[in-house]
Amino acid sequence: MTDQEMYHELAYYTLSHPDPRFIHQHVVDAFTAQTATPETKSIAIYYALVGLYLFIEKSYTGKEVQMAHIKLSNTPKVFEALGLPDYRGDFSIQDVLKRTAGKDRDDAIHKWCVSVWDIYKNQRTPVKEFADRILFLN
């Protein structure tokens, strides 16, 4: 199964998930950041990393991250290219899908997000500064 096919399978799971926290947003952000290439638009990488930052460090729900993305989209900005990490982590969407649907898979989604946020440790400062400036987190 390709990464994109695995993403669609996991998206089916998260979009039909009864939890109102909207965990699908975390899947979108982790997948976008982990699979980004030099051809990926900078805005997509920034939004994905902002989403992971808000989830992992600020305990935002997926719904709250989605609302933050809307707020970010209402502010004009220029996105400088972020360097992409060579190493993409040792936990991926494939590992998430191996877990049993329910709490085990939901916990794996969180672990995946932490793993992806960790691989971008050298790009965190500009992402955090951008998010904090626009969203008034500080």
mmCIF file with all atom_site columns, C-alpha atoms in Angstrom, residues 83-89 119:
data_model
loop_
_atom_site.group_PDB
_atom_site.id
_atom_site.type_symbol
_atom_site.label_atom_id
_atom_site.label_alt_id
_atom_site.label_comp_id
_atom_site.label_asym_id
_atom_site.label_entity_id
_atom_site.label_seq_id
_atom_site.pdbx_PDB_ins_code
_atom_site.Cartn_x
_atom_site.Cartn_y
_atom_site.Cartn_z
_atom_site.occupancy
_atom_site.B_iso_or_equiv
_atom_site.pdbx_formal_charge
_atom_site.auth_seq_id
_atom_site.auth_comp_id
_atom_site.auth_asym_id
_atom_site.auth_atom_id
_atom_site.pdbx_PDB_model_num
ATOM 1 C CA . GLY A 1 83  ? 14.724 23.008 5.580  1.00 0.00 ? 83  GLY A CA 1
ATOM 2 C CA . LEU A 1 84  ? 13.341 19.500 5.422  1.00 0.00 ? 84  LEU A CA 1
ATOM 3 C CA . PRO A 1 85  ? 14.870 16.894 7.715  1.00 0.00 ? 85  PRO A CA 1
ATOM 4 C CA . ASP A 1 86  ? 16.692 14.001 6.082  1.00 0.00 ? 86  ASP A CA 1
ATOM 5 C CA . TYR A 1 87  ? 15.532 11.598 8.766  1.00 0.00 ? 87  TYR A CA 1
ATOM 6 C CA . ARG A 1 88  ? 11.747 11.240 8.828  1.00 0.00 ? 88  ARG A CA 1
ATOM 7 C CA . GLY A 1 89  ? 11.372 9.453  12.138 1.00 0.00 ? 89  GLY A CA 1
ATOM 8 C CA . ILE A 1 119 ? 12.184 15.364 13.585 1.00 0.00 ? 119 ILE A CA 1
#
